[in-house]
Tab-separated table of C-alpha atoms in Angstrom:
chain	number	residue	atom	x	y	z
T	1	MET	CA	-0.017	-0.024	-0.014
T	2	CYS	CA	1.499	3.367	-0.996
T	3	ARG	CA	2.117	6.144	1.330
T	4	VAL	CA	-0.620	8.344	-0.066
T	5	THR	CA	-3.168	5.633	0.420
T	6	LYS	CA	-2.093	5.143	4.007
T	7	VAL	CA	-2.389	8.783	4.690
T	8	TRP	CA	-5.867	8.957	3.125
T	9	ASN	CA	-7.080	6.062	5.063
T	10	ARG	CA	-5.827	7.572	8.367
T	11	TYR	CA	-7.566	10.778	7.500
T	12	LEU	CA	-10.809	8.989	6.571
T	13	TRP	CA	-10.922	7.040	9.870
T	14	ARG	CA	-10.262	10.277	11.858
T	15	ALA	CA	-13.171	11.978	10.061
T	16	VAL	CA	-15.486	9.015	10.734
T	17	ALA	CA	-14.474	9.002	14.423
T	18	ALA	CA	-15.156	12.725	14.692
T	19	ALA	CA	-18.547	12.344	13.045
T	20	LEU	CA	-19.430	9.577	15.560
T	21	VAL	CA	-18.479	11.722	18.544
T	22	ILE	CA	-20.575	14.654	17.151
T	23	CYS	CA	-23.588	12.321	16.702
T	24	LEU	CA	-23.254	10.984	20.185
T	25	LEU	CA	-22.939	14.447	21.720
T	26	THR	CA	-26.093	15.584	19.904
T	27	ALA	CA	-28.051	12.437	20.490
T	28	CYS	CA	-27.434	11.988	24.179
T	29	PRO	CA	-29.576	15.013	25.342
T	30	LEU	CA	-32.362	13.761	23.024
T	31	ALA	CA	-32.081	10.296	24.419
T	32	ALA	CA	-32.163	11.682	28.034
T	33	GLN	CA	-35.137	13.693	27.148
T	34	ALA	CA	-36.941	10.694	25.600
T	35	GLN	CA	-36.305	8.673	28.780
T	36	GLN	CA	-38.141	11.265	30.929
T	37	PRO	CA	-41.637	10.115	31.827
T	38	THR	CA	-44.356	11.998	29.874
T	39	ASP	CA	-47.069	13.147	32.194
T	40	SER	CA	-50.424	14.513	31.234
T	41	VAL	CA	-52.427	17.013	33.335
T	42	GLN	CA	-56.034	17.846	32.695
T	43	VAL	CA	-56.534	21.499	33.685
T	44	TRP	CA	-59.810	23.503	34.274
T	45	ASP	CA	-60.024	26.973	32.969
T	46	ALA	CA	-60.467	29.891	35.305
T	47	GLN	CA	-64.249	29.521	35.123
T	48	PHE	CA	-64.197	25.695	35.634
T	49	ARG	CA	-66.146	25.142	32.478
T	50	GLN	CA	-63.656	23.513	30.106
T	51	GLN	CA	-60.509	21.455	30.418
T	52	THR	CA	-57.265	21.592	28.473
T	53	ARG	CA	-54.370	19.139	28.503
T	54	GLN	CA	-50.798	19.914	29.358
T	55	ARG	CA	-48.009	17.382	28.633
T	56	GLY	CA	-44.544	17.231	29.973
T	57	THR	CA	-42.761	16.137	33.182
T	58	ILE	CA	-44.338	16.896	36.501
T	59	VAL	CA	-41.715	18.494	38.756
T	60	SER	CA	-43.776	18.959	41.995
T	61	HIS	CA	-47.340	18.872	43.308
T	62	ASP	CA	-48.478	20.402	46.482
T	63	ARG	CA	-51.489	22.088	48.111
T	64	SER	CA	-51.090	25.371	46.138
T	65	LYS	CA	-49.814	24.360	42.729
T	66	LEU	CA	-48.597	21.707	40.344
T	67	VAL	CA	-45.384	22.401	38.348
T	68	ILE	CA	-44.917	20.716	35.020
T	69	GLN	CA	-41.920	21.121	32.723
T	70	LEU	CA	-43.169	21.310	29.115
T	71	GLY	CA	-41.408	19.918	26.124
T	72	THR	CA	-39.945	23.308	25.425
T	73	GLY	CA	-38.170	23.252	28.725
T	74	ARG	CA	-40.457	25.988	30.222
T	75	GLN	CA	-41.982	25.246	33.607
T	76	LEU	CA	-45.653	25.963	33.917
T	77	GLU	CA	-47.367	26.451	37.325
T	78	ILE	CA	-50.986	25.284	37.541
T	79	PRO	CA	-53.127	26.186	40.588
T	80	ALA	CA	-53.870	22.955	42.535
T	81	ASN	CA	-57.614	23.521	42.558
T	82	ARG	CA	-57.574	23.658	38.711
T	83	VAL	CA	-55.935	20.168	38.385
T	84	ALA	CA	-58.716	17.954	37.180
T	85	ALA	CA	-56.740	14.672	36.566
T	86	ILE	CA	-53.184	13.390	36.219
T	87	GLU	CA	-51.989	10.630	33.945
T	88	SER	CA	-48.497	9.252	34.160
T	89	PRO	CA	-46.568	6.007	33.435
T	90	TRP	CA	-47.083	4.246	36.686
T	91	ASN	CA	-45.049	1.194	37.442
T	92	PRO	CA	-46.811	-2.187	37.269
T	93	ARG	CA	-47.021	-2.617	41.048
T	94	HIS	CA	-48.653	0.864	41.268
T	95	ILE	CA	-51.232	-0.185	38.620
T	96	ALA	CA	-51.927	-3.414	40.351
T	97	ALA	CA	-52.270	-1.632	43.758
T	98	ASP	CA	-54.782	0.780	42.284
T	99	GLN	CA	-56.846	-2.082	40.840
T	100	ALA	CA	-56.752	-3.991	44.122
T	101	GLN	CA	-57.900	-0.929	46.053
T	102	ALA	CA	-60.728	-0.299	43.555
T	103	ASP	CA	-61.782	-3.929	44.125
T	104	GLY	CA	-61.817	-3.475	47.914
T	105	ARG	CA	-58.721	-5.821	48.417
T	106	PHE	CA	-57.144	-3.290	50.753
T	107	GLU	CA	-54.663	-5.675	52.429
T	108	GLU	CA	-53.254	-6.609	48.980
T	109	ALA	CA	-53.351	-3.056	47.856
T	110	LEU	CA	-51.366	-1.889	50.977
T	111	ALA	CA	-48.659	-4.406	50.206
T	112	LEU	CA	-48.560	-3.592	46.533
T	113	TYR	CA	-48.243	0.121	47.203
T	114	GLY	CA	-45.224	-0.613	49.474
T	115	GLN	CA	-43.662	-2.674	46.716
T	116	ALA	CA	-44.241	0.128	44.220
T	117	LEU	CA	-42.392	2.512	46.396
T	118	ILE	CA	-39.049	0.490	46.028
T	119	PRO	CA	-38.294	1.315	42.350
T	120	GLU	CA	-40.055	4.633	42.232
T	121	GLN	CA	-37.713	7.691	42.035
T	122	ARG	CA	-40.200	10.566	41.386
T	123	GLY	CA	-40.836	12.420	44.656
T	124	TRP	CA	-44.397	13.448	43.870
T	125	VAL	CA	-45.353	9.881	42.865
T	126	ARG	CA	-43.715	8.443	45.990
T	127	HIS	CA	-45.878	10.837	48.064
T	128	LYS	CA	-48.987	9.755	46.176
T	129	LEU	CA	-48.190	6.025	46.969
T	130	VAL	CA	-47.751	6.878	50.626
T	131	VAL	CA	-51.136	8.621	50.657
T	132	GLN	CA	-52.721	5.633	49.083
T	133	GLN	CA	-51.235	3.394	51.849
T	134	VAL	CA	-52.987	5.653	54.458
T	135	TRP	CA	-56.371	5.232	52.589
T	136	CYS	CA	-55.840	1.481	52.779
T	137	GLN	CA	-55.032	1.559	56.461
T	138	ARG	CA	-58.195	3.524	57.069
T	139	ALA	CA	-60.218	1.069	55.013
T	140	LEU	CA	-58.923	-1.768	57.094
T	141	GLY	CA	-59.722	-0.081	60.352
T	142	ARG	CA	-56.091	0.430	61.332
T	143	TRP	CA	-56.652	3.935	62.501
T	144	ALA	CA	-53.618	4.207	64.732
T	145	ASP	CA	-51.383	3.102	61.885
T	146	ALA	CA	-53.167	5.412	59.516
T	147	GLY	CA	-52.617	8.372	61.920
T	148	GLU	CA	-48.951	7.602	62.325
T	149	SER	CA	-48.469	7.085	58.573
T	150	PHE	CA	-50.225	10.354	57.818
T	151	LEU	CA	-48.256	12.434	60.252
T	152	LYS	CA	-44.826	10.897	59.864
T	153	VAL	CA	-44.799	9.688	56.277
T	154	ALA	CA	-47.325	11.631	54.251
T	155	LEU	CA	-46.913	15.015	55.875
T	156	GLY	CA	-43.192	14.182	56.452
T	157	SER	CA	-42.648	13.743	52.770
T	158	ASN	CA	-44.703	16.794	51.841
T	159	PRO	CA	-45.985	19.139	54.533
T	160	SER	CA	-48.111	20.919	51.841
T	161	THR	CA	-49.660	17.779	50.613
T	162	PRO	CA	-52.452	18.148	48.052
T	163	TYR	CA	-54.156	15.179	49.659
T	164	PHE	CA	-54.782	16.522	53.102
T	165	GLN	CA	-58.273	14.966	52.982
T	166	VAL	CA	-56.689	11.589	53.693
T	167	ILE	CA	-56.249	12.719	57.333
T	168	PRO	CA	-57.851	9.955	59.522
T	169	LEU	CA	-60.589	11.851	61.439
T	170	VAL	CA	-63.457	10.250	63.194
T	171	TRP	CA	-65.959	12.615	64.976
T	172	LYS	CA	-68.764	10.325	65.855
T	173	SER	CA	-67.658	6.888	67.070
T	174	PRO	CA	-65.750	6.630	70.456
T	175	SER	CA	-62.919	4.236	70.425
T	176	THR	CA	-62.080	1.584	73.025
T	177	ASP	CA	-58.733	0.731	71.471
T	178	PRO	CA	-56.088	1.425	74.230
T	179	ARG	CA	-53.311	1.989	71.621
T	180	LEU	CA	-55.537	4.441	69.618
T	181	LEU	CA	-56.557	6.316	72.723
T	182	GLN	CA	-52.904	6.610	73.733
T	183	SER	CA	-51.971	7.800	70.338
T	184	ALA	CA	-54.890	10.324	70.256
T	185	GLN	CA	-53.875	11.860	73.557
T	186	ALA	CA	-50.247	12.256	72.271
T	187	TRP	CA	-51.528	13.834	69.073
T	188	LEU	CA	-53.737	16.156	70.949
T	189	ASN	CA	-50.807	17.411	73.096
T	190	ASP	CA	-48.443	17.829	70.098
T	191	PRO	CA	-47.537	21.556	70.116
T	192	ALA	CA	-45.779	21.356	66.759
T	193	SER	CA	-48.529	19.898	64.525
T	194	ASP	CA	-51.959	21.352	63.928
T	195	ALA	CA	-52.888	18.202	61.997
T	196	ALA	CA	-51.892	16.034	64.995
T	197	ARG	CA	-54.024	17.996	67.418
T	198	LEU	CA	-56.950	17.892	64.986
T	199	MET	CA	-56.703	14.120	64.716
T	200	GLY	CA	-56.367	13.722	68.452
T	201	ALA	CA	-59.498	15.898	69.107
T	202	SER	CA	-61.541	13.905	66.589
T	203	TRP	CA	-60.815	10.683	68.374
T	204	LEU	CA	-61.343	11.895	71.906
T	205	LEU	CA	-64.400	14.094	71.328
T	206	MET	CA	-66.946	11.431	71.790
T	207	GLY	CA	-65.135	9.330	74.398
T	208	GLU	CA	-64.788	9.625	78.161
T	209	ASN	CA	-61.571	11.795	77.609
T	210	ARG	CA	-63.480	14.486	75.739
T	211	GLU	CA	-62.465	17.193	78.412
T	212	LEU	CA	-58.770	16.712	77.850
């Protein structure tokens, strides 16, 4: 092989290698973007008459707003009370848990939500899973567990939770469960948490300790 051919081949391979590097550098951001979960949010208009759909990646969701990053990179803040529905690529355990809960199989759903938490990396989804666990504990009559989960895990992961209605309150039926009564008294005397005091009051109101 003559010297000219060798030089030409060396130049050609360098050009190919450079082109591959450029392709990789330009493709990586697109690939990373493609791997981001695509969320869909149904949004009410200001008059609550019509809905529009926003697609992108949900960044956060709390009592005041939902923040979604659109495909353009811009972040859009949606008032929480105008969020009509959220669709997202849930993991299979999450889907199975939702179905079990809908079917009234709360023990199974509780376990499945716990399993769904393990691979889930998105903070707002993890919070939603924890809230669903509290619903299941309530449905199973595990009120003390539900109270502890709500205060320590649900509010612990998002003090401004958009799911505050999951708080386990019971205003009518007095409890005879010693553990629950003990927990309720501790909640009622918690100076740092309005939610804890509200829960404690709801459980002690109709019982013999209503004057506490």
